[in-house]
Structures are given as C-alpha cells and as structure tokens.
Coordinates of C-alpha atoms in Angstrom, one line a residue:
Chain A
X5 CA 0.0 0.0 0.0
X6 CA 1.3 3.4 -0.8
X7 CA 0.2 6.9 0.5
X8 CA -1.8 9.4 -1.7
X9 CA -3.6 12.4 -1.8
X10 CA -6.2 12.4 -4.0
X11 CA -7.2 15.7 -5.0
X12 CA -11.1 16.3 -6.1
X13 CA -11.9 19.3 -8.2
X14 CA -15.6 20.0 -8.5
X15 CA -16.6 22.7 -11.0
X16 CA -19.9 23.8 -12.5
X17 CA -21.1 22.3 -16.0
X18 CA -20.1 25.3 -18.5
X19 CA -23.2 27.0 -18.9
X20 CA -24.7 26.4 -15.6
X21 CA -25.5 29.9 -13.6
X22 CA -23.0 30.2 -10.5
X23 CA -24.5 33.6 -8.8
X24 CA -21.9 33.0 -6.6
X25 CA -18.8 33.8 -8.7
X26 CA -21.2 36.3 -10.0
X27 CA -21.4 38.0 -7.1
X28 CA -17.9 37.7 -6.0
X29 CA -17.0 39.1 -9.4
X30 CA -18.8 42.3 -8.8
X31 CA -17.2 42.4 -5.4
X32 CA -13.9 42.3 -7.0
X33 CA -14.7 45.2 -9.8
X34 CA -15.9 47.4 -7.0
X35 CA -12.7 47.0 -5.3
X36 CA -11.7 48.0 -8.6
X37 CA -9.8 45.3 -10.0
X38 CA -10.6 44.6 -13.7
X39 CA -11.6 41.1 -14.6
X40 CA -13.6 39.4 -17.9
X41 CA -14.9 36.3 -16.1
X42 CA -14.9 34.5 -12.4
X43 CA -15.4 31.3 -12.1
X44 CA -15.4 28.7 -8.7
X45 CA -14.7 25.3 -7.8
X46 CA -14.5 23.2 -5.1
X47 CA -11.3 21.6 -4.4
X48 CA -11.1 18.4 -2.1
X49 CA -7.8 16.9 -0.7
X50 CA -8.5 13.2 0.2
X51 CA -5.5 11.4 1.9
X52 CA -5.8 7.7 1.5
X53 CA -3.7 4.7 1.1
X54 CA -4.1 2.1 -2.0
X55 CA -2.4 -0.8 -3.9
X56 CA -1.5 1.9 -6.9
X57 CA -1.9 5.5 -8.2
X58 CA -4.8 3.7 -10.5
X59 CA -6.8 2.4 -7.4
X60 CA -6.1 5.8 -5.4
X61 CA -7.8 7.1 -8.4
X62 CA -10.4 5.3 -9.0
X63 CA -11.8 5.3 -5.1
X64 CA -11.6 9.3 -5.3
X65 CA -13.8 9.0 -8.9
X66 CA -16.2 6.8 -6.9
X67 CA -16.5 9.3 -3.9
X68 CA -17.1 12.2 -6.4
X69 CA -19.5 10.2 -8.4
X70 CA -21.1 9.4 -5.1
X71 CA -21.1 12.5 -2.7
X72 CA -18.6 15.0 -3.9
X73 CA -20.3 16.1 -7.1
X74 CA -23.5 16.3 -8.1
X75 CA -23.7 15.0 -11.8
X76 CA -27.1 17.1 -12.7
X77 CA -24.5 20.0 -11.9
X78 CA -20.8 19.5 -11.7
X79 CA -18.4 18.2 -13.6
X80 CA -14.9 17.2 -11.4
X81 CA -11.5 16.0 -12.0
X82 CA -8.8 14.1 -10.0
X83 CA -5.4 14.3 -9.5
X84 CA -3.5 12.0 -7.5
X85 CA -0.1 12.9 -6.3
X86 CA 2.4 10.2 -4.0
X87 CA 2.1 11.7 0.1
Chain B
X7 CA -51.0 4.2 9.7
X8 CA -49.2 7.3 10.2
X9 CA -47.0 9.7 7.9
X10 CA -43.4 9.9 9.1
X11 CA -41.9 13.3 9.0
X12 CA -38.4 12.7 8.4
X13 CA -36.7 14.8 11.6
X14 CA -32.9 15.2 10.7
X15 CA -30.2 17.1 12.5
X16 CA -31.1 20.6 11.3
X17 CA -34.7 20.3 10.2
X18 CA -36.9 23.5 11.0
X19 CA -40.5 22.5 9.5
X20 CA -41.4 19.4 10.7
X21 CA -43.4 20.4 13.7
X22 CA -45.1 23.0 11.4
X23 CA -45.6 19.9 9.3
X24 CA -47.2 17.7 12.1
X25 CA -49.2 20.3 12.9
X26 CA -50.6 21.3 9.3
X27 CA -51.3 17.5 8.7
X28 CA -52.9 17.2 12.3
X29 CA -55.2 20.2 11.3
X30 CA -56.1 18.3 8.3
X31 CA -57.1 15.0 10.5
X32 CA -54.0 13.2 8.4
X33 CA -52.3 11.3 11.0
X34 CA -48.7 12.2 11.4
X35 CA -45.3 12.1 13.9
X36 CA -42.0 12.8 13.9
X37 CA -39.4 10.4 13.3
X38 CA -35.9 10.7 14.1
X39 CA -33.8 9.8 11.1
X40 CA -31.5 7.8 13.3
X41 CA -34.6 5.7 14.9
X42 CA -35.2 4.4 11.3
X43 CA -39.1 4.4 9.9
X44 CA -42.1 3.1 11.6
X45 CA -43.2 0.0 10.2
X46 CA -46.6 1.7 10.7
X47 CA -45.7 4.6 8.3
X48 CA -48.3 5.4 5.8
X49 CA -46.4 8.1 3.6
X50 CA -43.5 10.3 4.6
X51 CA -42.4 13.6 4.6
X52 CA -39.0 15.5 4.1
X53 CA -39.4 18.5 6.2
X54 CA -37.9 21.5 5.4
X55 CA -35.0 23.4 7.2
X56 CA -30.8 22.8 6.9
X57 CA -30.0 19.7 7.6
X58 CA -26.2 19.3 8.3
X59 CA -26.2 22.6 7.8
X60 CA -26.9 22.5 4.2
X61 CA -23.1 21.3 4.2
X62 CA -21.8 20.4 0.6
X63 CA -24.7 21.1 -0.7
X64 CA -28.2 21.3 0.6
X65 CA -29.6 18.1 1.5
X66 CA -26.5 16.1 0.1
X67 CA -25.6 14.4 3.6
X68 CA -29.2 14.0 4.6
X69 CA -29.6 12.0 1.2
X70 CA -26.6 9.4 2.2
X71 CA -27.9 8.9 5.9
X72 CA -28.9 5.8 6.3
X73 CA -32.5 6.2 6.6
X74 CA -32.4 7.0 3.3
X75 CA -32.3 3.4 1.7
X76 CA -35.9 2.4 4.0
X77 CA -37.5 5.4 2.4
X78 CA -36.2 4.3 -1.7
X79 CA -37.9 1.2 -0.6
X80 CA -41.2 3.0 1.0
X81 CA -41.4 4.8 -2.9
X82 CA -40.4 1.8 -4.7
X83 CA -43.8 -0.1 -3.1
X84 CA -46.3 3.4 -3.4
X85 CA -45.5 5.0 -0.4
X86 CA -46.4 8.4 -0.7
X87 CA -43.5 10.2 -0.3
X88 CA -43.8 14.6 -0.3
X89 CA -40.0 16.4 0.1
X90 CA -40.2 20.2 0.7
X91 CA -37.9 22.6 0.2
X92 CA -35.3 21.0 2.4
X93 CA -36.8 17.7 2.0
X94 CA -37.1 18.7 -1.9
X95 CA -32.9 19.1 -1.9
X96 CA -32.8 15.9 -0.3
X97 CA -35.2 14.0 -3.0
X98 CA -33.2 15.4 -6.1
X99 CA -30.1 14.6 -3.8
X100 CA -31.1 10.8 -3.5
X101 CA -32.2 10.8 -7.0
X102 CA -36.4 10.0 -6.3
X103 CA -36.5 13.4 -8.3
X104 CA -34.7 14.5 -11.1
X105 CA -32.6 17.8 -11.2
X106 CA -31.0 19.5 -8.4
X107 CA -32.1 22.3 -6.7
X108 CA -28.8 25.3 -6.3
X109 CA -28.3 28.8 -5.6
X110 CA -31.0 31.3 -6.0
X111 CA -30.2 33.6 -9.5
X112 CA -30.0 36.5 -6.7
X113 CA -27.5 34.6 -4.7
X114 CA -29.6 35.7 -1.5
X115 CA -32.0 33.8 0.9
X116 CA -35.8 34.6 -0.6
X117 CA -38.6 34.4 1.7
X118 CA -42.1 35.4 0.1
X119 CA -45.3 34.8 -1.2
X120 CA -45.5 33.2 -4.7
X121 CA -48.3 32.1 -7.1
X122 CA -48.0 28.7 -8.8
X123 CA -49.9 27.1 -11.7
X124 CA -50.7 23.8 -11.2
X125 CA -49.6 21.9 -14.1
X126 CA -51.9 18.6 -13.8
X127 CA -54.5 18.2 -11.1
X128 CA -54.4 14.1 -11.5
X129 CA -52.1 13.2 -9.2
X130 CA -52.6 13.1 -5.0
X131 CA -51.3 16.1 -4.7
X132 CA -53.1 18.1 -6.9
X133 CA -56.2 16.6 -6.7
X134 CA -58.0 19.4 -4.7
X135 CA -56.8 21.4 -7.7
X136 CA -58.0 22.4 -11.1
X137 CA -55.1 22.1 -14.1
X138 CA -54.0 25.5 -14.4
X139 CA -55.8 26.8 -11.4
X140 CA -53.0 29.6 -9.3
X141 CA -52.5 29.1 -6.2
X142 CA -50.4 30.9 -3.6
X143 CA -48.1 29.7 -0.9
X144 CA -44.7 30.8 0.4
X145 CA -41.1 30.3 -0.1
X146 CA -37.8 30.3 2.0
X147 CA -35.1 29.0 0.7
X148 CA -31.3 30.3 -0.8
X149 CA -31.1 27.1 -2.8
X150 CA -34.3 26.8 -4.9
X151 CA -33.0 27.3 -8.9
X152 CA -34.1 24.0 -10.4
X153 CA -31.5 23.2 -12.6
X154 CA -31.3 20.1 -15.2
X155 CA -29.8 19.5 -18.2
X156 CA -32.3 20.5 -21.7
X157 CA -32.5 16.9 -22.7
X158 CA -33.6 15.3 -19.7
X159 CA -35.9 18.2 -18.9
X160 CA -37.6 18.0 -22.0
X161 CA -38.2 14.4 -21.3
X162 CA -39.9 15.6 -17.7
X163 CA -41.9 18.0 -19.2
X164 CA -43.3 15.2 -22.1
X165 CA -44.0 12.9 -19.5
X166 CA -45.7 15.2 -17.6
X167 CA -43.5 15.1 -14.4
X168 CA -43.9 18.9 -13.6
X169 CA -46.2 19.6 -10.8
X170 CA -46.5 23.1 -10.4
X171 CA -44.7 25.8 -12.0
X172 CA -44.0 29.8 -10.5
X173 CA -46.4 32.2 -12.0
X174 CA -48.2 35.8 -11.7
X175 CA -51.5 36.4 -10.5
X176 CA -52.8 35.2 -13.8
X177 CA -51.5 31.7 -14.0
X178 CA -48.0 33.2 -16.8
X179 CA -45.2 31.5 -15.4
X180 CA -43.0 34.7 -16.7
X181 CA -39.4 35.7 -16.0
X182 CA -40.5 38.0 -13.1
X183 CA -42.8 35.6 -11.6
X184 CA -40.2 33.3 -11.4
X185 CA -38.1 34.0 -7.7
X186 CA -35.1 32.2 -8.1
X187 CA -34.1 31.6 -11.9
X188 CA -35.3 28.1 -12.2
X189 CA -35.2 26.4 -15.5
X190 CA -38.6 26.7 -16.7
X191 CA -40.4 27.9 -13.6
X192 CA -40.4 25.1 -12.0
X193 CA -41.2 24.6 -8.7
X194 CA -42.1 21.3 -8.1
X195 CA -42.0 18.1 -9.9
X196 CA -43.1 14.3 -9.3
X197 CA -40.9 11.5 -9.3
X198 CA -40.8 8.0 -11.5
X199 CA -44.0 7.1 -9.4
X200 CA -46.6 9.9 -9.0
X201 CA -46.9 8.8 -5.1
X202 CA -43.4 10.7 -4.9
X203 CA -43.1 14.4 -5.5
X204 CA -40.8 17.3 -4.2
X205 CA -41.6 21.4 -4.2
X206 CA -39.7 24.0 -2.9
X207 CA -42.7 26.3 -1.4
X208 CA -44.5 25.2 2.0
X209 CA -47.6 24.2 1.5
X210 CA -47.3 23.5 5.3
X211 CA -46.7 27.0 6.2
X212 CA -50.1 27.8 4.2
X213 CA -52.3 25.2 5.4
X214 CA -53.5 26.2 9.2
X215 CA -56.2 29.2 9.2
X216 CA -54.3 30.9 11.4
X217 CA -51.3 32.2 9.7
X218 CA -52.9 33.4 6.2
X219 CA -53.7 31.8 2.6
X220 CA -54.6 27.7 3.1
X221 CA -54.0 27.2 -0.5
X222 CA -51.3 24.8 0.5
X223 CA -53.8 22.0 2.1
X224 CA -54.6 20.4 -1.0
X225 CA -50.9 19.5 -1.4
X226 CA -50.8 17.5 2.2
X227 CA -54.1 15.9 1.4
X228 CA -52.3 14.2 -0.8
X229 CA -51.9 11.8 1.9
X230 CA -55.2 11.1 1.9
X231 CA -55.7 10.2 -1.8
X232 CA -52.3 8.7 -2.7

C-alpha cells in the first residue's frame, strides 16, 4: 500500500448559472480590479492509502460520483499525487 | 397508519408539518432519522429546514444517511412520499427526483409569497386542484434554482412530471414571476411514481387558518388520496 492524496476538483457544467462567482465578481470590480470572467470550484484533498496510483484514483472517482459532485451539476476531475 | 416526517439534525419544518397535517385530521409524527421508519408509516415527509447545515450542498448528507435506503424502498412499493424545500434538496439529492435544486439567481436567501400554476391536477397532490388553477403559498429558501440539463428536462416536461410551476396572478409562469431563476419555472416536480413528489414552497406554512392563505392543504391531502 502506498500513501496518496487524491485531489477532487468539482466545478460547475459550463453553462450552468453560478451567482456565486457572480457575485464575487462584482465584489472584485468594485474593489476595482478589472476582470472578464470568475469562475469557482470546489477543491477536495483526500488522503488515502491504495495498492496503486490507479486504485487511489479510481476510489476518489467513486466518492465524487457518489457524494462530492452532483452529476445534474458539476463536472470534477482528479489528481493523485504520492504523500 | 401514520405519515413519518423525516426529523434530521437541522430540520426546521417538521413540527409546522405535524401540525398542518394534524389540522387536516391526516395522521402524522416525527421520526428521528436515526430511529429508522415506523413499520406503521403510511407516507413520509421530508421536512424543510438545513439539515447538516446544508453542508456540501443542501440536502447532500441527509440524502446518504442511512434512513435513506428504508424510504427508496417506502417509494419503490407506493409509499407516498412529499419532500419540501429541504426535503425537496434531499429528493433530487437521493435521486427519487430528477434535477438539483442550487443557488438562487439573486444569490440571497428569498422568503415570500409566490403564485403557482398547477400543471396537472391528476395526481394526490393536486387533486384538490383544477389544471392550471393559481394558487399561492410561500417560499424560504437560498437554494431553490431547479437546474437540469435540456434533454432530460424535456423528457420531464413530455412525461408530464412537472407539478407546479412559478407564476403571476394570472397563472403566466413569466421571468419576473419566477423568484429564483429556475429552469422553466419550475417549482415542483413528481418522481418516477406519481406517489413521490418534491416542491420547494411550503404548503405547510399555508395550510393552518391561522397564519394566512390555506391554499397549500390540498398538497398534504395528498396523503389522503395517494
């Protein structure tokens, strides 16, 4: 078993409204900063031990698919890196 | 035979819940997720409110606790099964409903009156209802945008899975009668079964006499037809 941490990026499909980042973008322009877009995610670090970088992987895909990320909503990504 | 109203850490409406459907002589108590449900239970309700805090998203842990799998089962066999606001995060969460319900267009917490059209009035909780008829009952939510992707929502809206959409006084579900920037107005929407359906307004909080407009009664005696 090696040590990994798995890190979980959960974004917003293109095209779905984030009022959020809206709003945080007009927070940013009345600080006046100039910007075209804003967009955020969610980033999750998941520390976990597994037989391979594959396995790490594919456990972090299965806790997105499952609880991380909504599908109707989000798209996500995963990076694992050795810990 | 009883409805179970679904009490999770962080639920706010299921007393006013109890006591809407105990006005209504529907028989009713409040379970506590962790106790598991009644084998008694006649239909069950997902009250409204933050469970965990609305952490992750509203009604994501709510919709893995393990309660969760005994009330699939309930709406797999007929069960009626009514999710609001709260409870309506948790159905789409679980997957009963299709869609997800997110942050309000305004980004702001919304509490208000609204009108909705009631898009069929042959299902349990819309048989006190004419098709099309406008009725008014209130919202309070932060996280109440229906969002779905265009190919699956046209498939709800062929299959007639839309239950009632936001509308003005005259029954036009137009872009300033709709609060929170949900696709297509809508506001509330059955499941695969017509026993399960989920709505962000309260028809609890317009139900007792008391406290203004009872337009909201039909939607609980939904219980009582299903």
């Amino acid at each position: 078993m090696t040590a990994y941490t798995a890190t979980v990026t959960v974004r917003l499909k293109h095209g779905v409204l984030d009022p959020e980042a809206e709003t945080t973008k007009q927070a940013l322009e009345r600080l006046g900063f100039e910007l075209e877009a804003l967009r955020s995610a969610d980033r999750f670090e998941v520390d976990l031990e597994a037989d391979s970088t594959a396995a790490a992987r594919e456990r972090a895909e299965d806790m997105a698919e499952r609880l991380l990320a909504n599908p109707t909503i989000h798209d996500y990504d995963v990076e694992v890196d050795d810990r | 035979m009883t409805v179970s109203i679904i009490r999770f850490g962080g639920s706010n409406c299921d007393r006013d819940a109890e006591r809407a459907l105990t006005h209504l002589g529907i028989d009713a108590e409040i379970v506590w997720h962790e106790d598991g449900l009644p084998a008694d239970t006649s239909g069950i309700v997902l009250p409204g409110g933050f469970s965990y805090g609305d952490y992750l998203r509203a009604g994501a842990m709510a919709a893995r606790s393990p309660i969760v799998s005994a009330v699939r089962e309930a709406a797999a066999d007929g069960t009626p099964i009514l999710g609001v606001c709260n409870g309506a995060q948790i159905g789409c969460e679980t997957g009963l409903t299709d869609g997800a319900f997110t942050t309000n267009e305004s980004a702001r917490f919304q509490c208000e009156h609204v009108h909705l059209r009631v898009e069929r009035d042959d299902t349990p909780w819309t048989a006190a209802y004419d098709e099309g008829e406008v009725i008014e009952i209130p919202i309070a939510h932060g996280e109440g945008r229906y969002e779905i992707g265009e190919e699956r929502l046209t498939e709800l809206e062929n299959d007639g899975r839309v239950l009632f959409r936001y509308c003005d006084e005259n029954g036009e579900p137009s872009a300033d009668a709709n609060p929170n920037g949900s696709k297509h107005n809508i506001a509330g929407i059955l499941g695969e079964r017509e026993t399960v359906a989920v709505l962000m307004p309260h028809p609890e909080r317009a139900t007792l006499p008391d406290v203004g407009p009872t337009d909201g009664q039909g939607v609980l005696r939904g219980f009582e037809t299903a």
